PDB file of C-alpha atoms and ligand atoms in Angstrom:
ATOM      1  CA  UNK J   3     -23.866  77.400 -89.286  1.00 48.00           C
ATOM      2  CA  UNK J   4     -25.582  74.017 -89.443  1.00 47.00           C
ATOM      3  CA  UNK J   5     -22.851  72.192 -91.384  1.00 51.00           C
ATOM      4  CA  UNK J   6     -20.352  73.255 -88.785  1.00 90.00           C
ATOM      5  CA  UNK J   7     -22.219  71.989 -85.756  1.00 96.00           C
ATOM      6  CA  UNK J   8     -19.872  69.920 -83.651  1.00 97.00           C
ATOM      7  CA  UNK J   9     -20.503  67.377 -80.956  1.00 96.00           C
ATOM      8  CA  UNK J  10     -18.431  64.918 -78.993  1.00 95.00           C
ATOM      9  CA  UNK J  11     -17.440  63.452 -75.676  1.00 94.00           C
ATOM     10  CA  UNK J  12     -15.166  65.313 -73.318  1.00 95.00           C
ATOM     11  CA  UNK J  13     -13.715  63.459 -70.323  1.00 94.00           C
ATOM     12  CA  UNK J  14     -12.978  65.510 -67.231  1.00 94.00           C
ATOM     13  CA  UNK J  15     -10.242  63.708 -65.323  1.00 93.00           C
ATOM     14  CA  UNK J  16      -7.885  64.458 -62.457  1.00 94.00           C
ATOM     15  CA  UNK J  17      -6.899  63.399 -58.975  1.00 94.00           C
ATOM     16  CA  UNK J  18      -9.430  63.826 -56.135  1.00 93.00           C
ATOM     17  CA  UNK J  19     -10.595  67.292 -55.112  1.00 94.00           C
ATOM     18  CA  UNK J  20      -9.082  69.368 -57.923  1.00 97.00           C
ATOM     19  CA  UNK J  21     -12.525  70.714 -58.924  1.00 97.00           C
ATOM     20  CA  UNK J  22     -13.714  68.424 -61.741  1.00 96.00           C
ATOM     21  CA  UNK J  23     -17.369  68.330 -60.689  1.00 96.00           C
ATOM     22  CA  UNK J  24     -17.442  72.055 -59.937  1.00 98.00           C
ATOM     23  CA  UNK J  25     -16.156  72.618 -63.474  1.00 98.00           C
ATOM     24  CA  UNK J  26     -18.756  70.283 -64.968  1.00 98.00           C
ATOM     25  CA  UNK J  27     -21.586  72.080 -63.133  1.00 97.00           C
ATOM     26  CA  UNK J  28     -20.372  75.483 -64.329  1.00 98.00           C
ATOM     27  CA  UNK J  29     -20.080  74.280 -67.911  1.00 98.00           C
ATOM     28  CA  UNK J  30     -23.557  72.722 -67.819  1.00 97.00           C
ATOM     29  CA  UNK J  31     -25.114  75.611 -65.885  1.00 96.00           C
ATOM     30  CA  UNK J  32     -26.844  73.378 -63.301  1.00 95.00           C
ATOM     31  CA  UNK J  33     -25.863  71.507 -60.182  1.00 95.00           C
ATOM     32  CA  UNK J  34     -25.935  67.996 -61.642  1.00 96.00           C
ATOM     33  CA  UNK J  35     -22.747  66.717 -59.982  1.00 96.00           C
ATOM     34  CA  UNK J  36     -22.127  66.545 -56.242  1.00 94.00           C
ATOM     35  CA  UNK J  37     -19.208  68.657 -55.025  1.00 95.00           C
ATOM     36  CA  UNK J  38     -17.526  69.032 -51.649  1.00 94.00           C
ATOM     37  CA  UNK J  39     -14.159  69.766 -50.143  1.00 92.00           C
ATOM     38  CA  UNK J  40     -13.916  66.143 -49.004  1.00 88.00           C
ATOM     39  CA  UNK J  41     -11.763  64.188 -51.454  1.00 85.00           C
ATOM     40  CA  UNK J  42     -13.485  61.502 -53.522  1.00 85.00           C
ATOM     41  CA  UNK J  43     -16.924  63.028 -53.576  1.00 89.00           C
ATOM     42  CA  UNK J  44     -17.671  61.695 -57.073  1.00 89.00           C
ATOM     43  CA  UNK J  45     -18.186  57.949 -57.315  1.00 86.00           C
ATOM     44  CA  UNK J  46     -19.842  57.447 -60.708  1.00 85.00           C
ATOM     45  CA  UNK J  47     -19.326  58.600 -64.214  1.00 87.00           C
ATOM     46  CA  UNK J  48     -21.939  61.205 -65.028  1.00 92.00           C
ATOM     47  CA  UNK J  49     -22.752  62.934 -68.275  1.00 95.00           C
ATOM     48  CA  UNK J  50     -23.276  66.705 -68.207  1.00 97.00           C
ATOM     49  CA  UNK J  51     -24.641  68.160 -71.436  1.00 98.00           C
ATOM     50  CA  UNK J  52     -24.147  71.679 -72.742  1.00 98.00           C
ATOM     51  CA  UNK J  53     -25.753  72.806 -75.976  1.00 98.00           C
ATOM     52  CA  UNK J  54     -24.621  76.011 -77.668  1.00 97.00           C
ATOM     53  CA  UNK J  55     -25.580  77.329 -81.090  1.00 95.00           C
ATOM     54  CA  UNK J  56     -22.544  75.754 -82.683  1.00 96.00           C
ATOM     55  CA  UNK J  57     -21.803  72.710 -80.518  1.00 97.00           C
ATOM     56  CA  UNK J  58     -23.120  70.106 -78.118  1.00 97.00           C
ATOM     57  CA  UNK J  59     -20.603  69.114 -75.470  1.00 98.00           C
ATOM     58  CA  UNK J  60     -20.998  65.796 -73.693  1.00 96.00           C
ATOM     59  CA  UNK J  61     -18.886  66.211 -70.566  1.00 96.00           C
ATOM     60  CA  UNK J  62     -18.118  63.096 -68.569  1.00 94.00           C
ATOM     61  CA  UNK J  63     -17.383  63.716 -64.897  1.00 93.00           C
ATOM     62  CA  UNK J  64     -15.262  60.962 -63.373  1.00 90.00           C
ATOM     63  CA  UNK J  65     -14.230  59.972 -59.851  1.00 87.00           C
ATOM     64  CA  UNK J  66     -10.919  61.430 -58.703  1.00 86.00           C
ATOM     65  CA  UNK J  67      -8.213  58.964 -59.644  1.00 83.00           C
ATOM     66  CA  UNK J  68      -6.417  57.872 -56.539  1.00 78.00           C
ATOM     67  CA  UNK J  69      -3.753  55.410 -55.549  1.00 75.00           C
ATOM     68  CA  UNK J  70      -3.745  55.653 -51.753  1.00 74.00           C
ATOM     69  CA  UNK J  71      -6.699  53.573 -50.635  1.00 69.00           C
ATOM     70  CA  UNK J  72      -7.747  50.253 -52.050  1.00 71.00           C
ATOM     71  CA  UNK J  73     -11.117  48.691 -51.391  1.00 75.00           C
ATOM     72  CA  UNK J  74     -13.630  47.319 -53.869  1.00 78.00           C
ATOM     73  CA  UNK J  75     -15.291  50.733 -54.257  1.00 76.00           C
ATOM     74  CA  UNK J  76     -11.990  52.506 -54.991  1.00 79.00           C
ATOM     75  CA  UNK J  77     -10.966  49.863 -57.488  1.00 80.00           C
ATOM     76  CA  UNK J  78     -14.308  50.169 -59.288  1.00 77.00           C
ATOM     77  CA  UNK J  79     -13.936  53.967 -59.342  1.00 77.00           C
ATOM     78  CA  UNK J  80     -10.420  53.868 -60.786  1.00 78.00           C
ATOM     79  CA  UNK J  81     -11.559  51.403 -63.442  1.00 80.00           C
ATOM     80  CA  UNK J  82     -14.264  53.870 -64.444  1.00 79.00           C
ATOM     81  CA  UNK J  83     -11.703  56.635 -64.952  1.00 79.00           C
ATOM     82  CA  UNK J  84      -9.563  54.417 -67.187  1.00 75.00           C
ATOM     83  CA  UNK J  85     -12.557  53.345 -69.277  1.00 80.00           C
ATOM     84  CA  UNK J  86     -13.780  56.903 -69.786  1.00 78.00           C
ATOM     85  CA  UNK J  87     -10.335  58.227 -70.687  1.00 74.00           C
ATOM     86  CA  UNK J  88      -9.939  55.533 -73.332  1.00 77.00           C
ATOM     87  CA  UNK J  89     -13.016  56.401 -75.375  1.00 80.00           C
ATOM     88  CA  UNK J  90     -13.353  60.175 -75.698  1.00 88.00           C
ATOM     89  CA  UNK J  91     -12.795  62.784 -78.377  1.00 93.00           C
ATOM     90  CA  UNK J  92     -10.868  65.048 -76.042  1.00 95.00           C
ATOM     91  CA  UNK J  93      -9.829  64.945 -72.396  1.00 94.00           C
ATOM     92  CA  UNK J  94      -9.718  67.880 -70.021  1.00 96.00           C
ATOM     93  CA  UNK J  95      -7.246  67.111 -67.299  1.00 96.00           C
ATOM     94  CA  UNK J  96      -7.774  69.251 -64.223  1.00 97.00           C
ATOM     95  CA  UNK J  97      -4.822  70.041 -61.956  1.00 97.00           C
ATOM     96  CA  UNK J  98      -4.367  72.550 -59.168  1.00 96.00           C
ATOM     97  CA  UNK J  99      -2.872  75.793 -60.486  1.00 96.00           C
ATOM     98  CA  UNK J 100      -0.625  75.964 -57.440  1.00 95.00           C
ATOM     99  CA  UNK J 101       1.603  73.256 -58.846  1.00 93.00           C
ATOM    100  CA  UNK J 102       1.937  69.929 -60.602  1.00 94.00           C
ATOM    101  CA  UNK J 103       1.668  67.121 -58.056  1.00 94.00           C
ATOM    102  CA  UNK J 104       3.208  63.667 -58.420  1.00 93.00           C
ATOM    103  CA  UNK J 105      -0.306  62.237 -57.971  1.00 92.00           C
ATOM    104  CA  UNK J 106      -1.178  63.912 -61.288  1.00 94.00           C
ATOM    105  CA  UNK J 107       1.261  61.632 -63.142  1.00 93.00           C
ATOM    106  CA  UNK J 108      -0.766  58.382 -62.994  1.00 90.00           C
ATOM    107  CA  UNK J 109      -3.865  60.265 -64.204  1.00 91.00           C
ATOM    108  CA  UNK J 110      -2.058  61.541 -67.260  1.00 91.00           C
ATOM    109  CA  UNK J 111      -0.763  58.030 -67.958  1.00 89.00           C
ATOM    110  CA  UNK J 112      -4.369  56.781 -68.267  1.00 87.00           C
ATOM    111  CA  UNK J 113      -5.149  58.934 -71.294  1.00 88.00           C
ATOM    112  CA  UNK J 114      -4.210  57.202 -74.548  1.00 87.00           C
ATOM    113  CA  UNK J 115      -1.498  58.956 -76.605  1.00 87.00           C
ATOM    114  CA  UNK J 116      -3.970  59.429 -79.475  1.00 87.00           C
ATOM    115  CA  UNK J 117      -6.416  61.587 -77.461  1.00 91.00           C
ATOM    116  CA  UNK J 118      -5.904  65.342 -77.381  1.00 94.00           C
ATOM    117  CA  UNK J 119      -5.537  66.575 -73.791  1.00 96.00           C
ATOM    118  CA  UNK J 120      -6.329  70.086 -72.622  1.00 97.00           C
ATOM    119  CA  UNK J 121      -4.795  70.972 -69.289  1.00 97.00           C
ATOM    120  CA  UNK J 122      -7.015  73.124 -67.061  1.00 98.00           C
ATOM    121  CA  UNK J 123      -5.096  74.716 -64.200  1.00 97.00           C
ATOM    122  CA  UNK J 124      -7.904  75.242 -61.734  1.00 98.00           C
ATOM    123  CA  UNK J 125      -8.354  77.365 -58.590  1.00 98.00           C
ATOM    124  CA  UNK J 126      -6.427  80.212 -60.160  1.00 96.00           C
ATOM    125  CA  UNK J 127      -8.315  82.466 -57.735  1.00 96.00           C
ATOM    126  CA  UNK J 128      -6.154  80.980 -54.985  1.00 96.00           C
ATOM    127  CA  UNK J 129      -2.952  82.160 -56.626  1.00 94.00           C
ATOM    128  CA  UNK J 130      -2.547  85.753 -55.488  1.00 90.00           C
ATOM    129  CA  UNK J 131       0.649  86.392 -57.415  1.00 90.00           C
ATOM    130  CA  UNK J 132      -0.180  85.507 -61.024  1.00 86.00           C
ATOM    131  CA  UNK J 133       3.540  85.451 -61.900  1.00 89.00           C
ATOM    132  CA  UNK J 134       3.638  82.118 -60.068  1.00 91.00           C
ATOM    133  CA  UNK J 135       1.489  80.474 -62.732  1.00 91.00           C
ATOM    134  CA  UNK J 136       4.147  80.720 -65.471  1.00 91.00           C
ATOM    135  CA  UNK J 137       6.561  78.185 -63.887  1.00 92.00           C
ATOM    136  CA  UNK J 138       3.645  75.808 -63.219  1.00 92.00           C
ATOM    137  CA  UNK J 139       2.633  76.062 -66.880  1.00 92.00           C
ATOM    138  CA  UNK J 140       6.215  75.431 -67.954  1.00 92.00           C
ATOM    139  CA  UNK J 141       6.558  72.380 -65.694  1.00 91.00           C
ATOM    140  CA  UNK J 142       3.237  70.982 -66.921  1.00 92.00           C
ATOM    141  CA  UNK J 143       4.150  71.512 -70.574  1.00 91.00           C
ATOM    142  CA  UNK J 144       7.051  69.086 -70.106  1.00 92.00           C
ATOM    143  CA  UNK J 145       4.734  66.270 -69.122  1.00 94.00           C
ATOM    144  CA  UNK J 146       3.032  65.779 -72.479  1.00 94.00           C
ATOM    145  CA  UNK J 147       2.229  67.612 -75.683  1.00 94.00           C
ATOM    146  CA  UNK J 148      -0.968  69.251 -74.426  1.00 97.00           C
ATOM    147  CA  UNK J 149      -3.367  70.639 -77.007  1.00 97.00           C
ATOM    148  CA  UNK J 150      -3.775  73.727 -74.797  1.00 97.00           C
ATOM    149  CA  UNK J 151      -3.074  74.930 -71.261  1.00 96.00           C
ATOM    150  CA  UNK J 152      -5.792  77.107 -69.758  1.00 96.00           C
ATOM    151  CA  UNK J 153      -5.715  78.632 -66.267  1.00 96.00           C
ATOM    152  CA  UNK J 154      -9.284  78.718 -64.905  1.00 97.00           C
ATOM    153  CA  UNK J 155     -11.367  79.169 -61.799  1.00 98.00           C
ATOM    154  CA  UNK J 156     -14.211  76.664 -61.927  1.00 98.00           C
ATOM    155  CA  UNK J 157     -15.966  78.044 -58.861  1.00 97.00           C
ATOM    156  CA  UNK J 158     -15.872  81.640 -60.140  1.00 97.00           C
ATOM    157  CA  UNK J 159     -16.398  80.789 -63.798  1.00 97.00           C
ATOM    158  CA  UNK J 160     -13.151  82.478 -64.883  1.00 97.00           C
ATOM    159  CA  UNK J 161     -11.807  81.656 -68.377  1.00 97.00           C
ATOM    160  CA  UNK J 162     -14.431  79.000 -69.108  1.00 97.00           C
ATOM    161  CA  UNK J 163     -15.211  80.537 -72.526  1.00 97.00           C
ATOM    162  CA  UNK J 164     -11.556  80.163 -73.443  1.00 98.00           C
ATOM    163  CA  UNK J 165     -11.627  76.557 -72.254  1.00 98.00           C
ATOM    164  CA  UNK J 166     -14.769  75.817 -74.284  1.00 98.00           C
ATOM    165  CA  UNK J 167     -13.166  77.332 -77.387  1.00 97.00           C
ATOM    166  CA  UNK J 168     -10.185  75.007 -77.041  1.00 98.00           C
ATOM    167  CA  UNK J 169     -12.420  71.987 -76.472  1.00 98.00           C
ATOM    168  CA  UNK J 170     -14.627  72.732 -79.475  1.00 97.00           C
ATOM    169  CA  UNK J 171     -11.643  72.610 -81.831  1.00 96.00           C
ATOM    170  CA  UNK J 172     -11.317  68.890 -81.096  1.00 96.00           C
ATOM    171  CA  UNK J 173     -14.956  67.867 -81.480  1.00 96.00           C
ATOM    172  CA  UNK J 174     -15.987  66.172 -84.708  1.00 95.00           C
ATOM    173  CA  UNK J 175     -18.747  67.654 -86.831  1.00 96.00           C
ATOM    174  CA  UNK J 176     -22.084  66.004 -86.205  1.00 95.00           C
ATOM    175  CA  UNK J 177     -25.718  66.384 -85.243  1.00 94.00           C
ATOM    176  CA  UNK J 178     -26.667  66.734 -81.568  1.00 95.00           C
ATOM    177  CA  UNK J 179     -27.616  63.476 -79.843  1.00 94.00           C
ATOM    178  CA  UNK J 180     -29.541  65.142 -76.989  1.00 96.00           C
ATOM    179  CA  UNK J 181     -32.293  67.743 -76.915  1.00 96.00           C
ATOM    180  CA  UNK J 182     -31.393  71.382 -76.211  1.00 93.00           C
ATOM    181  CA  UNK J 183     -32.817  71.202 -72.671  1.00 93.00           C
ATOM    182  CA  UNK J 184     -31.167  67.931 -71.646  1.00 96.00           C
ATOM    183  CA  UNK J 185     -28.482  68.461 -69.024  1.00 96.00           C
ATOM    184  CA  UNK J 186     -27.569  64.913 -67.945  1.00 97.00           C
ATOM    185  CA  UNK J 187     -28.011  61.231 -68.783  1.00 95.00           C
ATOM    186  CA  UNK J 188     -28.764  60.360 -65.166  1.00 94.00           C
ATOM    187  CA  UNK J 189     -32.346  59.935 -63.942  1.00 94.00           C
ATOM    188  CA  UNK J 190     -33.713  62.291 -61.307  1.00 95.00           C
ATOM    189  CA  UNK J 191     -33.676  59.623 -58.622  1.00 94.00           C
ATOM    190  CA  UNK J 192     -29.900  59.275 -59.051  1.00 94.00           C
ATOM    191  CA  UNK J 193     -29.464  63.057 -58.839  1.00 96.00           C
ATOM    192  CA  UNK J 194     -31.650  63.113 -55.720  1.00 97.00           C
ATOM    193  CA  UNK J 195     -29.491  60.481 -53.991  1.00 96.00           C
ATOM    194  CA  UNK J 196     -26.368  62.421 -54.893  1.00 95.00           C
ATOM    195  CA  UNK J 197     -27.759  65.666 -53.481  1.00 97.00           C
ATOM    196  CA  UNK J 198     -28.404  63.950 -50.134  1.00 97.00           C
ATOM    197  CA  UNK J 199     -24.905  62.455 -50.112  1.00 95.00           C
ATOM    198  CA  UNK J 200     -23.430  65.842 -51.027  1.00 95.00           C
ATOM    199  CA  UNK J 201     -25.142  67.478 -48.049  1.00 96.00           C
ATOM    200  CA  UNK J 202     -23.742  64.814 -45.713  1.00 95.00           C
ATOM    201  CA  UNK J 203     -20.233  65.208 -47.133  1.00 92.00           C
ATOM    202  CA  UNK J 204     -20.473  68.971 -46.768  1.00 93.00           C
ATOM    203  CA  UNK J 205     -21.981  69.067 -43.284  1.00 93.00           C
ATOM    204  CA  UNK J 206     -20.220  66.084 -41.726  1.00 91.00           C
ATOM    205  CA  UNK J 207     -17.201  65.516 -43.959  1.00 81.00           C
ATOM    206  CA  UNK J 208     -14.726  66.014 -41.129  1.00 80.00           C
ATOM    207  CA  UNK J 209     -16.541  63.823 -38.624  1.00 83.00           C
ATOM    208  CA  UNK J 210     -17.599  60.932 -40.770  1.00 80.00           C
ATOM    209  CA  UNK J 211     -15.510  58.529 -42.778  1.00 71.00           C
ATOM    210  CA  UNK J 212     -15.999  58.345 -46.457  1.00 71.00           C
ATOM    211  CA  UNK J 213     -18.230  55.254 -46.247  1.00 78.00           C
ATOM    212  CA  UNK J 214     -21.674  56.803 -46.601  1.00 87.00           C
ATOM    213  CA  UNK J 215     -24.110  55.776 -49.307  1.00 91.00           C
ATOM    214  CA  UNK J 216     -27.608  56.915 -50.191  1.00 94.00           C
ATOM    215  CA  UNK J 217     -30.293  54.815 -51.836  1.00 93.00           C
ATOM    216  CA  UNK J 218     -33.498  56.376 -53.126  1.00 95.00           C
ATOM    217  CA  UNK J 219     -36.253  53.837 -52.539  1.00 94.00           C
ATOM    218  CA  UNK J 220     -39.279  55.900 -53.417  1.00 96.00           C
ATOM    219  CA  UNK J 221     -39.674  58.459 -56.174  1.00 97.00           C
ATOM    220  CA  UNK J 222     -43.144  59.535 -57.236  1.00 97.00           C
ATOM    221  CA  UNK J 223     -44.301  62.502 -59.196  1.00 95.00           C
ATOM    222  CA  UNK J 224     -47.711  64.033 -58.502  1.00 94.00           C
ATOM    223  CA  UNK J 225     -48.212  67.130 -60.617  1.00 92.00           C
ATOM    224  CA  UNK J 226     -45.620  69.654 -59.568  1.00 94.00           C
ATOM    225  CA  UNK J 227     -44.634  67.654 -56.466  1.00 97.00           C
ATOM    226  CA  UNK J 228     -41.994  64.966 -56.196  1.00 97.00           C
ATOM    227  CA  UNK J 229     -42.253  62.575 -53.238  1.00 98.00           C
ATOM    228  CA  UNK J 230     -38.840  61.128 -52.501  1.00 98.00           C
ATOM    229  CA  UNK J 231     -37.867  58.580 -49.835  1.00 97.00           C
ATOM    230  CA  UNK J 232     -34.200  57.773 -49.300  1.00 97.00           C
ATOM    231  CA  UNK J 233     -32.075  55.688 -46.943  1.00 96.00           C
ATOM    232  CA  UNK J 234     -28.645  56.813 -45.790  1.00 95.00           C
ATOM    233  CA  UNK J 235     -26.330  53.826 -45.204  1.00 93.00           C
ATOM    234  CA  UNK J 236     -23.538  54.163 -42.674  1.00 92.00           C
ATOM    235  CA  UNK J 237     -20.865  51.693 -41.555  1.00 88.00           C
ATOM    236  CA  UNK J 238     -21.320  51.789 -37.759  1.00 89.00           C
ATOM    237  CA  UNK J 239     -23.918  52.646 -35.108  1.00 90.00           C
ATOM    238  CA  UNK J 240     -21.717  55.576 -33.969  1.00 91.00           C
ATOM    239  CA  UNK J 241     -21.948  57.046 -37.467  1.00 92.00           C
ATOM    240  CA  UNK J 242     -25.707  56.728 -37.403  1.00 94.00           C
ATOM    241  CA  UNK J 243     -25.798  58.847 -34.233  1.00 94.00           C
ATOM    242  CA  UNK J 244     -23.667  61.511 -35.936  1.00 94.00           C
ATOM    243  CA  UNK J 245     -25.929  61.673 -38.992  1.00 95.00           C
ATOM    244  CA  UNK J 246     -29.061  61.953 -36.858  1.00 96.00           C
ATOM    245  CA  UNK J 247     -27.555  64.458 -34.411  1.00 94.00           C
ATOM    246  CA  UNK J 248     -29.001  65.707 -31.170  1.00 95.00           C
ATOM    247  CA  UNK J 249     -32.783  65.330 -31.202  1.00 96.00           C
ATOM    248  CA  UNK J 250     -32.564  64.676 -34.938  1.00 95.00           C
ATOM    249  CA  UNK J 251     -31.298  68.184 -35.680  1.00 96.00           C
ATOM    250  CA  UNK J 252     -28.548  67.144 -38.100  1.00 96.00           C
ATOM    251  CA  UNK J 253     -30.738  64.819 -40.129  1.00 97.00           C
ATOM    252  CA  UNK J 254     -33.347  67.550 -40.309  1.00 97.00           C
ATOM    253  CA  UNK J 255     -30.803  70.009 -41.656  1.00 97.00           C
ATOM    254  CA  UNK J 256     -29.518  67.492 -44.220  1.00 97.00           C
ATOM    255  CA  UNK J 257     -33.122  66.955 -45.337  1.00 98.00           C
ATOM    256  CA  UNK J 258     -33.975  70.643 -45.577  1.00 98.00           C
ATOM    257  CA  UNK J 259     -30.847  71.570 -47.518  1.00 97.00           C
ATOM    258  CA  UNK J 260     -31.076  68.587 -49.855  1.00 97.00           C
ATOM    259  CA  UNK J 261     -34.735  69.366 -50.510  1.00 98.00           C
ATOM    260  CA  UNK J 262     -33.940  72.968 -51.457  1.00 97.00           C
ATOM    261  CA  UNK J 263     -31.207  71.789 -53.850  1.00 96.00           C
ATOM    262  CA  UNK J 264     -33.629  69.274 -55.422  1.00 97.00           C
ATOM    263  CA  UNK J 265     -36.342  71.892 -55.807  1.00 97.00           C
ATOM    264  CA  UNK J 266     -33.941  74.129 -57.663  1.00 96.00           C
ATOM    265  CA  UNK J 267     -32.613  71.353 -59.903  1.00 95.00           C
ATOM    266  CA  UNK J 268     -36.006  69.772 -60.697  1.00 95.00           C
ATOM    267  CA  UNK J 269     -37.973  73.021 -60.783  1.00 95.00           C
ATOM    268  CA  UNK J 270     -40.719  71.542 -58.626  1.00 96.00           C
ATOM    269  CA  UNK J 271     -41.780  71.135 -55.017  1.00 98.00           C
ATOM    270  CA  UNK J 272     -40.200  68.217 -53.186  1.00 98.00           C
ATOM    271  CA  UNK J 273     -41.353  66.182 -50.209  1.00 98.00           C
ATOM    272  CA  UNK J 274     -38.326  64.341 -48.839  1.00 98.00           C
ATOM    273  CA  UNK J 275     -38.260  61.536 -46.272  1.00 97.00           C
ATOM    274  CA  UNK J 276     -34.908  60.281 -44.952  1.00 98.00           C
ATOM    275  CA  UNK J 277     -33.957  57.144 -43.004  1.00 97.00           C
ATOM    276  CA  UNK J 278     -30.593  56.079 -41.597  1.00 96.00           C
ATOM    277  CA  UNK J 279     -29.436  52.446 -41.506  1.00 95.00           C
ATOM    278  CA  UNK J 280     -26.250  50.668 -40.473  1.00 93.00           C
ATOM    279  CA  UNK J 281     -24.737  48.366 -43.083  1.00 86.00           C
ATOM    280  CA  UNK J 282     -21.245  47.320 -42.019  1.00 81.00           C
ATOM    281  CA  UNK J 283     -18.458  46.992 -44.553  1.00 77.00           C
ATOM    282  CA  UNK J 284     -20.568  47.944 -47.559  1.00 71.00           C
ATOM    283  CA  UNK J 285     -17.679  49.705 -49.362  1.00 73.00           C
ATOM    284  CA  UNK J 286     -15.812  46.414 -49.572  1.00 74.00           C
ATOM    285  CA  UNK J 287     -18.755  44.141 -50.295  1.00 76.00           C
ATOM    286  CA  UNK J 288     -19.422  43.331 -53.931  1.00 76.00           C
ATOM    287  CA  UNK J 289     -23.068  42.529 -53.207  1.00 75.00           C
ATOM    288  CA  UNK J 290     -23.661  45.840 -51.417  1.00 75.00           C
ATOM    289  CA  UNK J 291     -21.857  47.780 -54.140  1.00 76.00           C
ATOM    290  CA  UNK J 292     -24.122  46.224 -56.749  1.00 77.00           C
ATOM    291  CA  UNK J 293     -27.236  46.966 -54.738  1.00 74.00           C
ATOM    292  CA  UNK J 294     -26.190  50.583 -54.336  1.00 72.00           C
ATOM    293  CA  UNK J 295     -25.407  50.973 -58.024  1.00 72.00           C
ATOM    294  CA  UNK J 296     -21.626  51.207 -57.852  1.00 70.00           C
ATOM    295  CA  UNK J 297     -21.009  48.123 -59.986  1.00 69.00           C
TER     296      UNK J 297
HETATM  297  N1  LIG P 312     -11.057  78.373 -54.594  1.00 83.47           N
HETATM  298  C1  LIG P 312     -11.550  77.507 -55.472  1.00 83.47           C
HETATM  299  N2  LIG P 312     -12.116  76.372 -55.042  1.00 83.47           N
HETATM  300  C2  LIG P 312     -12.593  75.514 -55.963  1.00 83.47           C
HETATM  301  C3  LIG P 312     -12.530  75.775 -57.357  1.00 83.47           C
HETATM  302  N3  LIG P 312     -13.091  74.733 -58.005  1.00 83.47           N
HETATM  303  C4  LIG P 312     -13.484  73.854 -57.062  1.00 83.47           C
HETATM  304  N4  LIG P 312     -13.191  74.315 -55.838  1.00 83.47           N
HETATM  305  C5  LIG P 312     -13.464  73.656 -54.545  1.00 83.47           C
HETATM  306  O1  LIG P 312     -12.692  72.470 -54.461  1.00 83.47           O
HETATM  307  C6  LIG P 312     -13.396  71.460 -53.720  1.00 83.47           C
HETATM  308  C7  LIG P 312     -13.497  70.195 -54.547  1.00 83.47           C
HETATM  309  O2  LIG P 312     -14.359  70.423 -55.655  1.00 83.47           O
HETATM  310  P1  LIG P 312     -15.019  69.230 -56.469  1.00 83.47           P
HETATM  311  O3  LIG P 312     -15.610  69.837 -57.692  1.00 83.47           O
HETATM  312  O4  LIG P 312     -15.896  68.412 -55.592  1.00 83.47           O
HETATM  313  O5  LIG P 312     -13.713  68.409 -56.844  1.00 83.47           O
HETATM  314  P2  LIG P 312     -13.594  67.028 -57.647  1.00 83.47           P
HETATM  315  O6  LIG P 312     -12.332  67.098 -58.435  1.00 83.47           O
HETATM  316  O7  LIG P 312     -14.831  66.749 -58.395  1.00 83.47           O
HETATM  317  O8  LIG P 312     -13.393  66.016 -56.439  1.00 83.47           O
HETATM  318  P3  LIG P 312     -13.676  64.408 -56.403  1.00 83.47           P
HETATM  319  O9  LIG P 312     -15.025  64.147 -56.946  1.00 83.47           O
HETATM  320  O10 LIG P 312     -13.573  64.134 -54.946  1.00 83.47           O
HETATM  321  O11 LIG P 312     -12.569  63.788 -57.190  1.00 83.47           O
HETATM  322  C8  LIG P 312     -14.754  72.063 -53.382  1.00 83.47           C
HETATM  323  O12 LIG P 312     -14.698  72.556 -52.062  1.00 83.47           O
HETATM  324  C9  LIG P 312     -14.891  73.191 -54.396  1.00 83.47           C
HETATM  325  O13 LIG P 312     -15.717  74.241 -53.936  1.00 83.47           O
HETATM  326  C10 LIG P 312     -11.934  77.021 -57.783  1.00 83.47           C
HETATM  327  O14 LIG P 312     -11.846  77.355 -58.955  1.00 83.47           O
HETATM  328  N5  LIG P 312     -11.470  77.821 -56.795  1.00 83.47           N
HETATM  329 MG1  LIG P 313     -16.104  65.189 -58.299  1.00 83.47          MG
END
């Protein structure tokens, strides 16, 4: 078996909200990437590592590639997608199984002609009549010579073995670069910030604009306890009131849910302190983007 061990980098790309991060989490078997039904949840590239007996997969989650909004944050995110797509062994392009969308075209154009592309048609669970998938597959097949087309459900875990089998074919032989228990290249304090942001997107995604950021200022480990202090940055005083909620109820819920998610991911107890601050225009300020780790 040893001579046939394969390892390589697998980009997961697609337009916003198609299920890229949900897929990465399922493939890794842990909630390392933030997911929500609000478009553009992912803002950074993130490595998710899966180690099987015969392969180590280095999945790169990327921000949803989008062309509608343009501020400094969006431009930085789109640049990230292009960079990742240009340097991988194989790309998994995620589209919605309900149909090819014209916003999928610019994503496909980012992947160099030399890279094999596997098309994952996600959210197959939402297609009641499976006969409707065939024309979608046929339309997609016209777009490029895909290495494989695999209908999947990332949230239910359907057909992920088949997807992994197709991916493995394109990985070069090589020794693993990470340990068998490693699941990401990101430090815990990054994952902690993302779990807080995820909770806010999930609880308040309809009420709040997209401009929320979380900065973890304190992260200390004492035995089996992690003490974490984080600040939530919002754009306006009105947004601060929404995050805090009546008598602090919303902030308390964000804290409780984020803490539970951290405890599960880190396998330890967590003490979490949250603050909310107004920082106007941060998503279009280069200095703020650097401070918050987006550049
Ligand atoms: N029904 C169904 N929903 C799914 C599936 N996969 C993902 N979702 C949902 O789709 C929404 C978006 O999922 P994400 O994984 O955050 O999507 P993403 O492509 O990473 O989005 P961005 O980071 O914003 O680009 C979430 O509400 C998921 O629960 C699936 O297979 N079936
Ligand atoms: Mg995502």
